[in-house]
XYZ file of C-alpha atoms in Angstrom:
345
model
C 205.094 157.787 18.046
C 202.387 160.408 18.439
C 198.946 159.172 19.405
C 195.845 161.159 18.483
C 192.243 160.594 19.438
C 190.140 161.139 16.305
C 186.960 163.161 16.342
C 183.866 161.084 17.043
C 182.457 162.110 13.668
C 185.334 160.522 11.754
C 184.540 157.161 10.118
C 184.082 154.247 12.502
C 185.032 150.613 12.177
C 182.363 149.743 14.760
C 180.789 150.670 18.091
C 181.560 148.761 21.294
C 179.252 148.188 24.262
C 178.854 145.927 27.299
C 175.601 144.164 28.150
C 174.089 144.666 31.629
C 175.117 142.136 34.256
C 174.293 141.460 37.880
C 175.830 144.064 40.158
C 175.244 147.374 41.922
C 174.079 149.230 38.819
C 171.576 146.576 37.800
C 170.140 146.492 41.324
C 167.806 143.956 42.923
C 164.425 145.061 41.565
C 163.408 142.688 38.736
C 161.300 145.333 36.976
C 164.142 147.829 36.948
C 166.562 145.153 35.795
C 164.339 144.475 32.811
C 164.300 148.199 32.008
C 168.106 148.239 32.009
C 168.289 145.270 29.647
C 165.711 146.884 27.359
C 167.449 150.273 27.318
C 170.886 148.862 26.466
C 169.348 146.617 23.842
C 167.469 149.505 22.225
C 170.684 151.498 21.884
C 172.647 148.583 20.413
C 169.859 147.772 17.965
C 169.674 151.423 16.879
C 173.428 151.712 16.340
C 173.670 148.544 14.256
C 171.375 150.108 11.675
C 174.311 152.431 10.885
C 177.479 150.474 11.670
C 178.694 147.177 13.159
C 178.302 146.644 16.902
C 180.287 144.353 19.168
C 179.065 143.868 22.727
C 180.818 142.232 25.674
C 178.443 139.898 27.473
C 178.925 138.129 30.776
C 178.542 134.355 30.252
C 175.606 134.341 32.667
C 173.763 136.800 30.394
C 174.535 135.106 27.082
C 171.118 133.555 26.513
C 169.292 136.785 27.319
C 171.605 138.857 25.132
C 171.155 136.592 22.131
C 167.386 136.716 22.568
C 167.180 140.496 22.834
C 169.907 141.789 20.522
C 169.627 142.032 16.746
C 171.193 138.947 15.118
C 173.823 140.992 13.286
C 175.306 142.271 16.577
C 178.523 140.452 17.463
C 178.549 139.024 20.992
C 181.823 138.327 22.799
C 181.531 136.571 26.148
C 183.790 137.758 28.972
C 183.243 138.560 32.663
C 181.277 141.798 33.184
C 180.404 143.722 36.332
C 180.021 147.369 35.254
C 178.668 147.988 31.778
C 179.283 151.695 31.028
C 181.696 150.873 28.235
C 182.654 154.467 27.411
C 184.194 154.767 30.844
C 185.948 151.469 31.471
C 186.657 150.342 27.917
C 189.561 151.607 25.816
C 189.822 155.058 24.317
C 190.916 154.361 20.753
C 193.679 156.438 19.187
C 195.612 156.487 15.939
C 199.186 157.284 14.953
C 199.208 159.506 11.882
C 202.833 158.561 11.201
C 201.917 154.859 11.022
C 198.880 154.380 8.820
C 196.816 151.366 9.728
C 197.960 151.305 13.364
C 195.287 151.476 16.060
C 196.020 152.259 19.696
C 193.888 151.683 22.775
C 194.424 153.847 25.837
C 193.986 151.827 29.021
C 193.130 154.406 31.659
C 193.008 153.262 35.255
C 189.345 152.716 36.129
C 188.287 152.744 39.778
C 184.514 152.933 39.507
C 184.301 156.742 39.206
C 186.325 157.513 42.311
C 186.045 154.240 44.251
C 182.637 154.796 45.881
C 181.621 152.177 48.438
C 178.869 150.749 46.236
C 180.937 150.219 43.079
C 182.335 146.960 41.733
C 184.726 147.350 38.834
C 187.369 144.626 38.946
C 186.060 142.883 35.820
C 185.328 146.087 33.918
C 188.866 147.316 34.560
C 190.122 144.462 32.359
C 187.934 145.364 29.378
C 190.287 147.892 27.792
C 193.134 145.412 27.375
C 190.754 142.605 26.483
C 189.177 144.684 23.719
C 192.555 145.857 22.455
C 193.559 142.220 22.089
C 190.449 141.412 20.100
C 191.158 144.119 17.508
C 194.952 143.949 17.507
C 195.389 147.448 18.925
C 198.561 148.590 20.649
C 197.845 149.155 24.346
C 198.725 152.664 25.528
C 199.172 152.292 29.277
C 198.285 155.225 31.495
C 198.524 155.840 35.244
C 195.805 158.497 35.024
C 192.513 157.503 36.594
C 190.145 158.655 33.887
C 187.056 157.627 31.967
C 186.082 158.079 28.343
C 183.066 160.139 29.380
C 185.401 162.586 31.078
C 186.905 163.817 27.803
C 185.652 165.184 24.490
C 187.981 166.017 21.583
C 187.860 167.788 18.236
C 190.450 165.483 16.678
C 192.793 168.442 16.149
C 194.329 168.759 19.605
C 191.487 170.239 21.673
C 190.065 168.323 24.637
C 187.317 169.316 27.067
C 187.628 168.163 30.687
C 186.260 169.075 34.122
C 188.250 169.871 37.243
C 186.035 167.631 39.375
C 186.932 164.528 37.363
C 190.605 164.535 36.403
C 191.584 166.463 39.552
C 189.265 164.454 41.809
C 191.377 163.346 44.821
C 189.482 160.038 44.836
C 190.819 159.440 41.340
C 194.153 161.249 41.068
C 195.220 162.273 44.538
C 198.494 163.879 43.530
C 197.505 165.290 40.143
C 197.572 168.923 39.118
C 196.642 170.553 35.845
C 200.139 170.337 34.398
C 200.437 166.599 35.064
C 196.997 165.871 33.644
C 197.695 167.967 30.551
C 201.014 166.226 29.963
C 199.340 162.820 30.160
C 196.522 163.859 27.822
C 199.142 165.097 25.370
C 200.987 161.776 25.516
C 197.966 159.503 25.258
C 195.426 161.288 23.038
C 197.474 164.072 21.420
C 195.913 166.992 23.288
C 197.637 170.317 22.690
C 194.929 172.488 24.277
C 193.017 171.403 27.372
C 189.843 173.377 28.073
C 189.090 173.084 31.784
C 185.511 173.430 32.982
C 185.031 173.826 36.727
C 182.242 171.267 37.078
C 179.454 169.232 35.496
C 175.702 169.006 36.048
C 174.122 168.838 39.493
C 172.689 165.305 39.442
C 176.084 163.970 38.408
C 177.355 164.606 41.946
C 174.911 162.142 43.530
C 176.146 158.784 44.828
C 175.682 157.103 41.442
C 177.097 160.015 39.459
C 180.496 160.496 37.875
C 181.386 163.723 39.691
C 181.086 165.865 36.599
C 181.680 164.103 33.285
C 181.953 166.552 30.418
C 180.068 164.359 27.919
C 176.750 165.356 29.453
C 177.662 169.062 29.387
C 179.365 169.945 26.110
C 180.711 168.380 22.946
C 182.492 169.492 19.782
C 180.479 168.580 16.672
C 183.089 170.161 14.406
C 186.352 171.932 15.235
C 185.669 175.448 16.497
C 182.037 174.755 17.403
C 180.453 173.595 20.657
C 177.115 172.068 21.523
C 176.341 173.137 25.086
C 173.659 171.807 27.409
C 171.220 174.618 28.232
C 168.900 174.316 31.205
C 166.427 177.142 30.692
C 164.245 176.591 33.765
C 165.375 178.910 36.593
C 163.939 176.458 39.129
C 166.583 173.882 38.193
C 170.038 174.325 39.798
C 171.627 173.634 36.417
C 170.166 176.908 35.149
C 172.921 178.744 37.021
C 175.465 176.018 36.275
C 174.998 176.114 32.510
C 174.915 179.905 32.412
C 178.235 179.908 34.232
C 179.743 177.320 31.929
C 178.647 179.286 28.891
C 180.329 182.410 30.232
C 183.577 180.487 30.686
C 183.468 178.895 27.249
C 182.770 182.236 25.596
C 186.252 183.296 26.740
C 187.978 180.093 25.646
C 189.747 179.124 22.424
C 190.588 175.786 20.860
C 193.943 174.300 19.854
C 193.933 176.388 16.667
C 193.294 179.616 18.600
C 189.677 179.954 17.457
C 186.956 181.292 19.702
C 184.159 178.745 20.013
C 180.892 179.113 18.142
C 178.543 177.952 20.914
C 175.199 176.357 20.069
C 172.742 175.828 22.906
C 171.120 172.398 23.090
C 168.099 172.967 25.369
C 167.131 170.438 28.009
C 163.632 168.899 27.932
C 160.916 170.395 30.113
C 161.086 167.643 32.739
C 163.247 168.810 35.622
C 162.501 166.206 38.336
C 162.055 162.512 38.869
C 161.316 160.598 42.079
C 164.863 161.222 43.346
C 165.152 164.952 42.624
C 166.417 167.200 39.856
C 167.323 165.290 36.691
C 170.277 165.862 34.378
C 168.453 164.961 31.163
C 170.779 166.142 28.397
C 170.720 165.814 24.623
C 174.466 166.516 24.583
C 175.021 162.882 25.583
C 174.475 161.491 22.082
C 176.552 159.121 19.971
C 177.750 160.024 16.487
C 177.804 157.031 14.126
C 178.470 156.505 10.421
C 175.770 158.527 8.696
C 173.752 159.071 11.854
C 173.315 160.307 15.402
C 171.856 158.199 18.212
C 170.076 160.810 20.315
C 168.703 160.531 23.831
C 164.935 160.734 24.168
C 163.007 161.707 27.274
C 159.403 161.040 26.378
C 158.736 164.616 25.213
C 157.867 164.581 21.539
C 158.433 168.287 20.863
C 161.684 168.555 22.824
C 163.063 165.331 21.364
C 162.230 166.562 17.839
C 163.867 169.939 18.486
C 167.014 168.157 19.671
C 167.112 166.024 16.522
C 166.865 169.152 14.385
C 169.729 170.853 16.230
C 171.880 167.730 16.077
C 171.278 167.166 12.375
C 172.202 170.794 11.679
C 175.378 170.409 13.753
C 176.340 167.195 11.944
C 175.385 167.803 8.289
C 174.492 164.713 6.303
C 173.594 162.574 9.312
C 170.176 161.309 10.349
C 169.255 161.579 14.028
C 167.401 158.700 15.661
C 165.908 159.015 19.145
C 166.178 156.207 21.701
C 164.463 156.542 25.079
C 167.290 157.143 27.545
C 165.389 157.708 30.783
C 166.369 154.380 32.308
C 170.006 154.949 31.333
C 169.947 158.341 33.023
C 168.331 156.783 36.093
C 171.440 154.602 36.293
C 173.786 157.574 36.122
C 174.541 158.276 32.463
C 173.301 158.406 28.896
C 173.727 156.871 25.453
C 177.234 158.252 24.974
C 178.248 156.729 28.319
C 177.408 153.150 27.306
C 179.049 153.170 23.874
C 182.569 153.610 22.504
C 183.511 154.166 18.874
C 186.399 152.376 17.214
C 187.806 154.605 14.473
C 188.507 153.247 11.022
C 192.267 153.462 10.574
C 193.771 154.653 7.312
C 195.858 152.129 5.413
C 198.360 152.559 2.635
């Protein structure tokens, strides 16, 4: 069998999420907890306008979830600690030789490198649990990896960062060849594009150590959307310039040079903790739409919607305020996971 991860823009069966639950990410401040609940809810309610949504909810949060979520959202109760579903849930794949068959890659999840603060024992079970719910074949992997650490074009190209897959806290004995072989086996990658790093804020204690899904994505094969920090005061100004220079020399699985489209960051460069990593690259593509991150800047958010709609023709971009999600260490793409619609004979 040959597994292949479809492009995010291919038709979806549904989007999966997990509802916030008590733990390190949710924190102890009641006001901030409420902001987390509201942010996750806003994303789920936006997605369900385009396609079905199923959300894993800890039994202790069931009453709150049912009160806040749109009634058409399917709730499945199961133990939850971390709730960044892109990272600890399954990465769905298909087998083109077996129409109608869905696979679910179960990466090893260790809380983004086993930091002292993280708690992930329950979340690490979500990939297999979800696969069982949808009847997907589990594709077991010994690679410590997260869904936010990869982006594909559906035709063999995958974007990764050296500081994630080669992170000694994740894969102590890995090298490029071993990672590439495992990505070929599990998601059908024939060309791995290695970026040296991610954005600056992502290396803080609550960061992922450089996930690619906040840096660059592939809206269509041969084309890239690249985060552009245009303020020289921000350290990501130099980072994104360097990444652009690298990608300008790269090719995809088909041997094409990338057509790179800059997706400018909003004007805000700091919050109370330091430089932010606000990025419009961290969006979710859904059936007929795009769920875009918003940062409270009307002009910048509108510009991002225009760029995204041009990159994904025929889709309508909807902005959801993502500032609280980013304060927790990620964005809209990080808390969602698409389930592709499998072809049947």
